[in-house]
PDB file of C-alpha atoms in Angstrom:
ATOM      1  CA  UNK A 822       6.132 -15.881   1.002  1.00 96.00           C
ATOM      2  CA  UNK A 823       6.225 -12.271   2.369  1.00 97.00           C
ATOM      3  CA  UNK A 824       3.393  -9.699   1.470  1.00 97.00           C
ATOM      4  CA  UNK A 825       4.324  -6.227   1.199  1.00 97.00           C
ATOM      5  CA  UNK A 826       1.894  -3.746   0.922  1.00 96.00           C
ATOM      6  CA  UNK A 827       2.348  -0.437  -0.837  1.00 95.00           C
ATOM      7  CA  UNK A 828       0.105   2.831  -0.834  1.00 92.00           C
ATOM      8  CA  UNK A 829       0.396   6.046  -1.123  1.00 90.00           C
ATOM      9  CA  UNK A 830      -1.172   9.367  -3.218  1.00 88.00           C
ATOM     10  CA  UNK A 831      -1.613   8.859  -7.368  1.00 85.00           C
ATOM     11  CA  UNK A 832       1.722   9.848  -8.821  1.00 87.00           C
ATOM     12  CA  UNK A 833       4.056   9.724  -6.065  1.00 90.00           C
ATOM     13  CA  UNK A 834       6.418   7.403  -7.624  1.00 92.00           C
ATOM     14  CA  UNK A 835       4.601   4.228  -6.335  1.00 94.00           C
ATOM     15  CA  UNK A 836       5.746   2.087  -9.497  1.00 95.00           C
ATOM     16  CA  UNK A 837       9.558   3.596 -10.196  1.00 96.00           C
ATOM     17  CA  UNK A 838      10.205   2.470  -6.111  1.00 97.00           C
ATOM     18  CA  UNK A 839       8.824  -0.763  -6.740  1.00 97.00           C
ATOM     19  CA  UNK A 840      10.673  -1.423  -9.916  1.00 97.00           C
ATOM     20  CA  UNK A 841      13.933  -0.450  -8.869  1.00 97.00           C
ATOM     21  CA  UNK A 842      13.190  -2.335  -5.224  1.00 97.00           C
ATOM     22  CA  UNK A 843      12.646  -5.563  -7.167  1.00 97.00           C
ATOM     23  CA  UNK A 844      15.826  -5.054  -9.281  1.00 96.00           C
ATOM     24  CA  UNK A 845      17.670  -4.913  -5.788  1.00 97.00           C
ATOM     25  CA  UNK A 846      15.886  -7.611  -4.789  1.00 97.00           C
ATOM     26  CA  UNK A 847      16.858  -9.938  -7.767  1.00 96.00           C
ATOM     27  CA  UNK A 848      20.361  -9.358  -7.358  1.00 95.00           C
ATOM     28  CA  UNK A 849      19.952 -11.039  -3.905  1.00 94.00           C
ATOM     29  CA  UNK A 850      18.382 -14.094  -5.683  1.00 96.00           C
ATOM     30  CA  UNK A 851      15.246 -12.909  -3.617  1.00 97.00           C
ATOM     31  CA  UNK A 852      12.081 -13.398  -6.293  1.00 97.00           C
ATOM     32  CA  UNK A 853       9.533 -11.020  -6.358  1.00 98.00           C
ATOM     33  CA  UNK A 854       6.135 -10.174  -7.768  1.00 98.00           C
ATOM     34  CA  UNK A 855       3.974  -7.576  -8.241  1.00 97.00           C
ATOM     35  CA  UNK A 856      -0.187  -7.078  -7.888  1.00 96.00           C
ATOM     36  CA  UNK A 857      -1.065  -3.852  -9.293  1.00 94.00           C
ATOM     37  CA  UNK A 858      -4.204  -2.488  -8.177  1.00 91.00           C
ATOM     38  CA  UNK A 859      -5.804   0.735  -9.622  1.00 88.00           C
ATOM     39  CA  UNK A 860      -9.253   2.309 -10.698  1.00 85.00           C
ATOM     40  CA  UNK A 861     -10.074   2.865 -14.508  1.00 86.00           C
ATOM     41  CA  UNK A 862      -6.806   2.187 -15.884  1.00 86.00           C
ATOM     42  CA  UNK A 863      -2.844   1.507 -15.895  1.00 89.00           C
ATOM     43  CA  UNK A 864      -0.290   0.417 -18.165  1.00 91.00           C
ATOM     44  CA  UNK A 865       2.322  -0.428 -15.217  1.00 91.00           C
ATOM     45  CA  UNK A 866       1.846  -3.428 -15.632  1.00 93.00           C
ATOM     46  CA  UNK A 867       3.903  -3.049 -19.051  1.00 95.00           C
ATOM     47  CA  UNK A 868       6.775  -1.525 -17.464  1.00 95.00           C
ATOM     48  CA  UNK A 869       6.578  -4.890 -14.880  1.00 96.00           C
ATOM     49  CA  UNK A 870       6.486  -6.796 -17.603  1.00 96.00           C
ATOM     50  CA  UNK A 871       9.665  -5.639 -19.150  1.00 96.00           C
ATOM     51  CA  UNK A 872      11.740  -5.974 -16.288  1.00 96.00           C
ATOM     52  CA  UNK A 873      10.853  -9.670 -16.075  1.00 96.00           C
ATOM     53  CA  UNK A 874       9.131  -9.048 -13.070  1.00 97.00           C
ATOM     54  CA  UNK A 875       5.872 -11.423 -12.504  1.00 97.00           C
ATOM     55  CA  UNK A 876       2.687  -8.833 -12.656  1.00 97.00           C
ATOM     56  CA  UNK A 877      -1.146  -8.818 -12.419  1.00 96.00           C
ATOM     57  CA  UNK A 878      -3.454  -5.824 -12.380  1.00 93.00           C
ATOM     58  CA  UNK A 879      -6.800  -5.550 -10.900  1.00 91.00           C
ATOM     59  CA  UNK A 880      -8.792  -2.297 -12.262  1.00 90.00           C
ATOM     60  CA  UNK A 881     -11.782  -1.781  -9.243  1.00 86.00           C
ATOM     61  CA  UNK A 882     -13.940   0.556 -11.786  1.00 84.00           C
ATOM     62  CA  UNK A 883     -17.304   1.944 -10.151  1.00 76.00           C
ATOM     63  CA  UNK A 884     -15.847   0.697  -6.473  1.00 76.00           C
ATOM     64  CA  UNK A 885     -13.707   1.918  -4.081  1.00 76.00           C
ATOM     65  CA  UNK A 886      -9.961   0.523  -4.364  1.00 78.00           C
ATOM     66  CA  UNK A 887      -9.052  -0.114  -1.148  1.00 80.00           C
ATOM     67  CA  UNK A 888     -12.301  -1.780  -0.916  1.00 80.00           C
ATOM     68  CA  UNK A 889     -11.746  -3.893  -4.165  1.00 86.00           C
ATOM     69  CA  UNK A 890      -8.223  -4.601  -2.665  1.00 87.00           C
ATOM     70  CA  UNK A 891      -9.291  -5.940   0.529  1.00 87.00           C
ATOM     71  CA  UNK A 892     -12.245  -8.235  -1.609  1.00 89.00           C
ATOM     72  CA  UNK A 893      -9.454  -9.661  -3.617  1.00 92.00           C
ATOM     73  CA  UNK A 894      -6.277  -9.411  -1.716  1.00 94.00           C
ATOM     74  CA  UNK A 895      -6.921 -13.571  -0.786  1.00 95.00           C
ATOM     75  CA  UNK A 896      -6.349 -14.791  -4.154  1.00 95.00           C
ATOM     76  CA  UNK A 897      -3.713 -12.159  -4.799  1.00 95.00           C
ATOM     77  CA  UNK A 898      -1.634 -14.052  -2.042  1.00 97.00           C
ATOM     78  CA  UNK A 899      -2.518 -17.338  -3.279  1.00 96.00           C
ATOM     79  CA  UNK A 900      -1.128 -15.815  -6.780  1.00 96.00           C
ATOM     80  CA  UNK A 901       1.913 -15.188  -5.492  1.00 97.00           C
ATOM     81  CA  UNK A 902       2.209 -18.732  -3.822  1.00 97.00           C
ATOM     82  CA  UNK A 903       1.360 -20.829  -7.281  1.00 96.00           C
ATOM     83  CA  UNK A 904       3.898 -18.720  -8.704  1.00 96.00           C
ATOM     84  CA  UNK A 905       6.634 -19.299  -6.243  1.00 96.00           C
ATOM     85  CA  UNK A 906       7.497 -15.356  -5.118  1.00 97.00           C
ATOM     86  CA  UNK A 907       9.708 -15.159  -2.217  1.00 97.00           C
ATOM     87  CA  UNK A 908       8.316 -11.118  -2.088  1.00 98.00           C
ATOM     88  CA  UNK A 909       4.497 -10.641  -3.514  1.00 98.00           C
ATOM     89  CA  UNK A 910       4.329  -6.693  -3.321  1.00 98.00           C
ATOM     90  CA  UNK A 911       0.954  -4.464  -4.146  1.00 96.00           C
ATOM     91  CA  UNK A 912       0.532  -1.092  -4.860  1.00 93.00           C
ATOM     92  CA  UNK A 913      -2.159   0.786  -4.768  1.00 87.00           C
ATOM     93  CA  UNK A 914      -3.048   4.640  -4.847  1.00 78.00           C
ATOM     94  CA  UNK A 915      -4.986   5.931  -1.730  1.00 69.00           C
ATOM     95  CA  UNK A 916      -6.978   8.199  -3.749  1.00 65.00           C
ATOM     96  CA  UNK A 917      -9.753   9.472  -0.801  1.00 68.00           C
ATOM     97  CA  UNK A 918      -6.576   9.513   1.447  1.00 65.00           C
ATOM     98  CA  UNK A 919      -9.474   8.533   4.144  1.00 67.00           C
ATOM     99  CA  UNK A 920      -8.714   3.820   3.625  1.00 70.00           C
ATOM    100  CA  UNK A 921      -5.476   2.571   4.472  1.00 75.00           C
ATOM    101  CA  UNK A 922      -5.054  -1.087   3.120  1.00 83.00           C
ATOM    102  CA  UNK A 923      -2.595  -1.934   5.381  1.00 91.00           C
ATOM    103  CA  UNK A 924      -3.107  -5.354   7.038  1.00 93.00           C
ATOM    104  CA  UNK A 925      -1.951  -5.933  10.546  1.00 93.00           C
ATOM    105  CA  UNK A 926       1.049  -7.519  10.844  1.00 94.00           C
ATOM    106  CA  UNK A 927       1.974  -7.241   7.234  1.00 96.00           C
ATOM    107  CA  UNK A 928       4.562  -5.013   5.732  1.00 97.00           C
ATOM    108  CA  UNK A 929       3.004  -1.766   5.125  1.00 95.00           C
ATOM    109  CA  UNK A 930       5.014   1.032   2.766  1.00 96.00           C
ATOM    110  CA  UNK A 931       3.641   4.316   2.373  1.00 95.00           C
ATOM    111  CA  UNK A 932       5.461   6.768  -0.609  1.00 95.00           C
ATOM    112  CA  UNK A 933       5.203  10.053  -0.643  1.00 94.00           C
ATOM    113  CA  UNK A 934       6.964  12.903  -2.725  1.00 93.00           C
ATOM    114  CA  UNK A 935       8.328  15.857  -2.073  1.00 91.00           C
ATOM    115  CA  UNK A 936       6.530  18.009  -4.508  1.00 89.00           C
ATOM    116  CA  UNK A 937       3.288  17.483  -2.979  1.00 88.00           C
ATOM    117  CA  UNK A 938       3.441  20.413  -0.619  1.00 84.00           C
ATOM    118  CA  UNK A 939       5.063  20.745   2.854  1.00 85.00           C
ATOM    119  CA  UNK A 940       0.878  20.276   4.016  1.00 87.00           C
ATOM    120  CA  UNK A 941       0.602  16.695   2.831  1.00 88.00           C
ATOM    121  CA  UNK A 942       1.660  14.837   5.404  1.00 90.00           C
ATOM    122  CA  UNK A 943      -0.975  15.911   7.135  1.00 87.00           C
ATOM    123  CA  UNK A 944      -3.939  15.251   4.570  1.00 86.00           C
ATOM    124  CA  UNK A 945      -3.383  11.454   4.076  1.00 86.00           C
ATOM    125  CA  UNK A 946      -4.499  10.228   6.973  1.00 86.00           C
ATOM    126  CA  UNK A 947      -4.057   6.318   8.059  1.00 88.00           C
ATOM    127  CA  UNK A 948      -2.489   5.586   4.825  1.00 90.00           C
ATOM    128  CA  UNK A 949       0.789   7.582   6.217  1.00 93.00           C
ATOM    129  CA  UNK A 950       0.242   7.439   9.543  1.00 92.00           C
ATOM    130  CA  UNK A 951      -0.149   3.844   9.582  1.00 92.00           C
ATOM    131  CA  UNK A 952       2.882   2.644   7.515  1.00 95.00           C
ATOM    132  CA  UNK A 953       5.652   0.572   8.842  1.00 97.00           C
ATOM    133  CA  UNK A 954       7.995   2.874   6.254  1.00 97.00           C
ATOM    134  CA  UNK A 955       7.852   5.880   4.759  1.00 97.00           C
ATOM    135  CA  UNK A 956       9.575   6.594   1.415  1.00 97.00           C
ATOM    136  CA  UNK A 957      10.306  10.056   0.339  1.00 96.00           C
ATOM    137  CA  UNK A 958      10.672  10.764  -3.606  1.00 95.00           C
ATOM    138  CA  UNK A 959      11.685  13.369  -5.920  1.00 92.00           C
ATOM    139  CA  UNK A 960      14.117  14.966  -3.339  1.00 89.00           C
ATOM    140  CA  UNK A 961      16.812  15.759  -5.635  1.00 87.00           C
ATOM    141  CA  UNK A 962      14.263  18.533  -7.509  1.00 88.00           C
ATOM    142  CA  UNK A 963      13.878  20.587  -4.123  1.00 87.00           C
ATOM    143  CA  UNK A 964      15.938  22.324  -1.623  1.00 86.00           C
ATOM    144  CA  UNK A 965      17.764  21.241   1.317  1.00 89.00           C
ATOM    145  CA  UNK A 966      16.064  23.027   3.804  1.00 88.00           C
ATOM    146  CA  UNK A 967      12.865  21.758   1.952  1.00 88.00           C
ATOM    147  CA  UNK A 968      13.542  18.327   2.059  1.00 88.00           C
ATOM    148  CA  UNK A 969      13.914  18.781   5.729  1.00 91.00           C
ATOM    149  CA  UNK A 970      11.064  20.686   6.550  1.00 91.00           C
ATOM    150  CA  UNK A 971       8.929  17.758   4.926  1.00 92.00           C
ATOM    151  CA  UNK A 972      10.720  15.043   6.531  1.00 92.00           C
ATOM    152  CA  UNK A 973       9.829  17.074   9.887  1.00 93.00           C
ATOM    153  CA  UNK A 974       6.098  16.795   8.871  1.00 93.00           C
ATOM    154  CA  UNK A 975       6.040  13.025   7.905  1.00 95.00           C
ATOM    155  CA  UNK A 976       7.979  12.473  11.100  1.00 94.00           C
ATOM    156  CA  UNK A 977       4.958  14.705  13.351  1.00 94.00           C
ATOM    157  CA  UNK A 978       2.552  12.397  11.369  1.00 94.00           C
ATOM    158  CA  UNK A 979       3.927   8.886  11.775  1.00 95.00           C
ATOM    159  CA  UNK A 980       7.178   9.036  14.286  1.00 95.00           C
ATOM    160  CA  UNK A 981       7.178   5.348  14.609  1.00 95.00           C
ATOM    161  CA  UNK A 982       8.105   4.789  10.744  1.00 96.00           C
ATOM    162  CA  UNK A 983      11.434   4.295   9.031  1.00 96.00           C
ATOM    163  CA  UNK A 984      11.140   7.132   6.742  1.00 95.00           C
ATOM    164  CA  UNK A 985      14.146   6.948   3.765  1.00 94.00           C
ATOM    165  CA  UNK A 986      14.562   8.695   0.843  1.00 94.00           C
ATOM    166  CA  UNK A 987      14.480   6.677  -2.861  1.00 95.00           C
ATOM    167  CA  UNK A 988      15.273   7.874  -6.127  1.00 93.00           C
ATOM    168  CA  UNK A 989      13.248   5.958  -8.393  1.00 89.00           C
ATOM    169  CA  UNK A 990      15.244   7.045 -11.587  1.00 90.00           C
ATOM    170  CA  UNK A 991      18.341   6.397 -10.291  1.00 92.00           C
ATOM    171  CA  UNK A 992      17.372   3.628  -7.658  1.00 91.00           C
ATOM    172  CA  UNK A 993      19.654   5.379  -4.645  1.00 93.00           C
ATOM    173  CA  UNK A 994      18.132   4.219  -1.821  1.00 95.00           C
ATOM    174  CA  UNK A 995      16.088   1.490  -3.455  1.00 95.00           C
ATOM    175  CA  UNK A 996      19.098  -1.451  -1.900  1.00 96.00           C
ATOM    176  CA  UNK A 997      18.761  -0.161   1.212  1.00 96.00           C
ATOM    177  CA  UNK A 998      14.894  -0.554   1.284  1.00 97.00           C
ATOM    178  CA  UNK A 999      14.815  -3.971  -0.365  1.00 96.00           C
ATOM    179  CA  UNK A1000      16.453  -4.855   3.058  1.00 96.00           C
ATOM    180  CA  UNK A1001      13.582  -4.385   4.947  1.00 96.00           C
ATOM    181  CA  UNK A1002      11.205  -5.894   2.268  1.00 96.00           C
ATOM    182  CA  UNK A1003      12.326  -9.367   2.631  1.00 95.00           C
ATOM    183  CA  UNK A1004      12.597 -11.242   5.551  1.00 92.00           C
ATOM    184  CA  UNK A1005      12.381 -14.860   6.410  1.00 88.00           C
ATOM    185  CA  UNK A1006      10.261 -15.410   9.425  1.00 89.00           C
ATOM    186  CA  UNK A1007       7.102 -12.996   7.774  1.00 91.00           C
ATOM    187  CA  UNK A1008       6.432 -15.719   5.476  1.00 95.00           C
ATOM    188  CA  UNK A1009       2.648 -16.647   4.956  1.00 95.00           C
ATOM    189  CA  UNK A1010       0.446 -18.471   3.018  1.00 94.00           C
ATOM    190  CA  UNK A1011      -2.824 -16.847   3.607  1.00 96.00           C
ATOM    191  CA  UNK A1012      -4.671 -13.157   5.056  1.00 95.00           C
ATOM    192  CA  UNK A1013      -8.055 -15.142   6.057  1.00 92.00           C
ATOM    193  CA  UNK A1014      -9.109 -13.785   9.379  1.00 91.00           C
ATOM    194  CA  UNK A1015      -6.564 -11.185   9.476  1.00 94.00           C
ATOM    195  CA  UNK A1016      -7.939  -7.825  10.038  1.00 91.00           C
ATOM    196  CA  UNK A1017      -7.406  -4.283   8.493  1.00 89.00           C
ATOM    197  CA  UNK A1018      -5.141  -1.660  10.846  1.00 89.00           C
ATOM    198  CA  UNK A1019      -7.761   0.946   9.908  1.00 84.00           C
ATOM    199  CA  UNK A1020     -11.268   0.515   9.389  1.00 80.00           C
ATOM    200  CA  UNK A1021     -13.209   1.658   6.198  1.00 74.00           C
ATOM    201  CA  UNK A1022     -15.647   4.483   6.315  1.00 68.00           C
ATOM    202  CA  UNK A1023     -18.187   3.791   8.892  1.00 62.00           C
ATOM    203  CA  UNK A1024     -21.469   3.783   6.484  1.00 63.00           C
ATOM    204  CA  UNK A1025     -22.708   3.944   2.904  1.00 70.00           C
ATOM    205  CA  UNK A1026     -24.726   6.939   1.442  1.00 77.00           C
ATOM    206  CA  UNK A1027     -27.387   6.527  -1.461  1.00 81.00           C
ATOM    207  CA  UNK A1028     -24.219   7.732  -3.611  1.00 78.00           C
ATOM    208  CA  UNK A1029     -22.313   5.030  -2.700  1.00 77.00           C
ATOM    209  CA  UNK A1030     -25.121   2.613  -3.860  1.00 78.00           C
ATOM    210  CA  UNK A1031     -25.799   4.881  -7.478  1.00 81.00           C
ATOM    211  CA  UNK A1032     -27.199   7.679  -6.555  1.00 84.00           C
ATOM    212  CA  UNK A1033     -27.185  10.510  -8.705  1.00 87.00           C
ATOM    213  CA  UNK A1034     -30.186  12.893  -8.117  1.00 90.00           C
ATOM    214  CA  UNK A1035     -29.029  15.738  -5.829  1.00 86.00           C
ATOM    215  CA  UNK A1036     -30.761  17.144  -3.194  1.00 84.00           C
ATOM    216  CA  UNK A1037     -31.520  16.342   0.846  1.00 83.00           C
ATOM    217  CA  UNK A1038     -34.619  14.004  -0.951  1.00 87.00           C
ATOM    218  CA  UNK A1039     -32.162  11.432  -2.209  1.00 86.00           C
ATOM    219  CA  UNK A1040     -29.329  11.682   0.298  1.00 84.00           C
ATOM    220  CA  UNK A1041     -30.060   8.593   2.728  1.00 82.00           C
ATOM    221  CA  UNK A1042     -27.801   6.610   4.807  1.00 79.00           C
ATOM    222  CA  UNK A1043     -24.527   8.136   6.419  1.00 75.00           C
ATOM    223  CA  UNK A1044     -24.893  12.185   5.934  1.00 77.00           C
ATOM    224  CA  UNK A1045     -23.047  14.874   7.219  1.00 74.00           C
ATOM    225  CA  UNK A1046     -23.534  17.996   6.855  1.00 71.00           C
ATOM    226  CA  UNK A1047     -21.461  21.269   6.940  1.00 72.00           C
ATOM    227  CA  UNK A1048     -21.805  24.125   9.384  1.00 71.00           C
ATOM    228  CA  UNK A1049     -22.393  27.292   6.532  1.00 64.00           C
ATOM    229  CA  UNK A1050     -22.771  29.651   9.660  1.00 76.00           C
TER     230      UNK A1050
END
């Protein structure tokens, strides 16, 4: 089975890639599968659902994500094995933009839209700079000159990436990236012992453990401070 792994900022178009992806992928008698991973709550898995794709969602609540992703990602993959996928895809929304839950070695798809300011390449850190590809959205609402201009940035960020373009409504695009989402040698059957490209952040702070008093009497652990000078 092949993992793919797919991140990127809340709204970007995550799911409407995916779904149209896996519709491209079906009509290649590939068989894929989605693990949806998010924080308080989603209905995606609905719209998976309806388009006879095999779904789970995991909901991480009070924790971090990428954290709960990496904690569970084991089973997920052993999921997608009992349930014969050829493709087991997850999504998840790098909401800090600090984690990246790309796994080395393993497919890693970053999306990012075109609405999101010509700046945001360069505010999501490892989860863009990391990916394998890059997948543009929403460029039929802007310019030409600014669909450029943001495909300059993402290139500065990550120049190593195949960065494409996907409309998720209309799926153009979407073929031509279920090509590189499937291929027959990256077939596993487990992560265990495989490491993270990026590492979490370095410490926890009292917040992280429940904090909610404010002031330099409760703040333990990893603290930084800003410069107000």
């Amino acid at each position: 089975m092949n993992l793919v792994i797919f991140s990127g900022p809340p709204s970007s178009g995550k799911t409407s890639v995916i779904l149209k992806a896996c519709e491209a992928l079906k009509s290649r008698n590939i068989n894929a599968g989605v693990v949806k991973f998010d924080c308080l709550y989603t209905d995606d898995d609905v719209l998976y659902e309806k388009a006879g794709i095999p779904v789970r969602k995991g909901l991480s609540g009070g924790l971090c994500p990428d954290h709960f992703f990496v904690s569970n990602i084991e089973q997920v993959v052993k999921w997608g094995i009992d349930n014969k996928l050829d493709v087991l895809i997850t999504e998840s929304a790098g909401l800090c933009n600090r984690c990246s839950p790309y796994i080395q070695n393993i497919l890693g798809v970053c999306v990012i839209d075109n609405l999101s300011g010509i700046n945001t390449p360069k505010k999501i850190g490892p989860m863009l700079k990391m990916a394998d590809i890059v997948v543009v959205t929403k460029s039929d609402i802007v310019s030409q000159a600014e669909r450029e201009v943001f495909l300059s940035r993402v290139s500065f960020v990550n120049p190593k990436a195949v960065t494409m373009n996907v409309n998720g409504l209309t799926g153009q695009g979407a073929y031509e990236l279920s090509t590189l989402l499937y291929s027959e040698d990256k077939n596993i059957d487990t992560v265990k012992s495989m490491k993270l490209r990026f590492p979490m952040p370095t410490a926890l702070c009292s917040y992280c453990l429940g904090e909610t008093r404010i002031g330099e009497d409760y703040q333990k652990g990893n603290i930084r401070k800003m410069s107000m000078e």
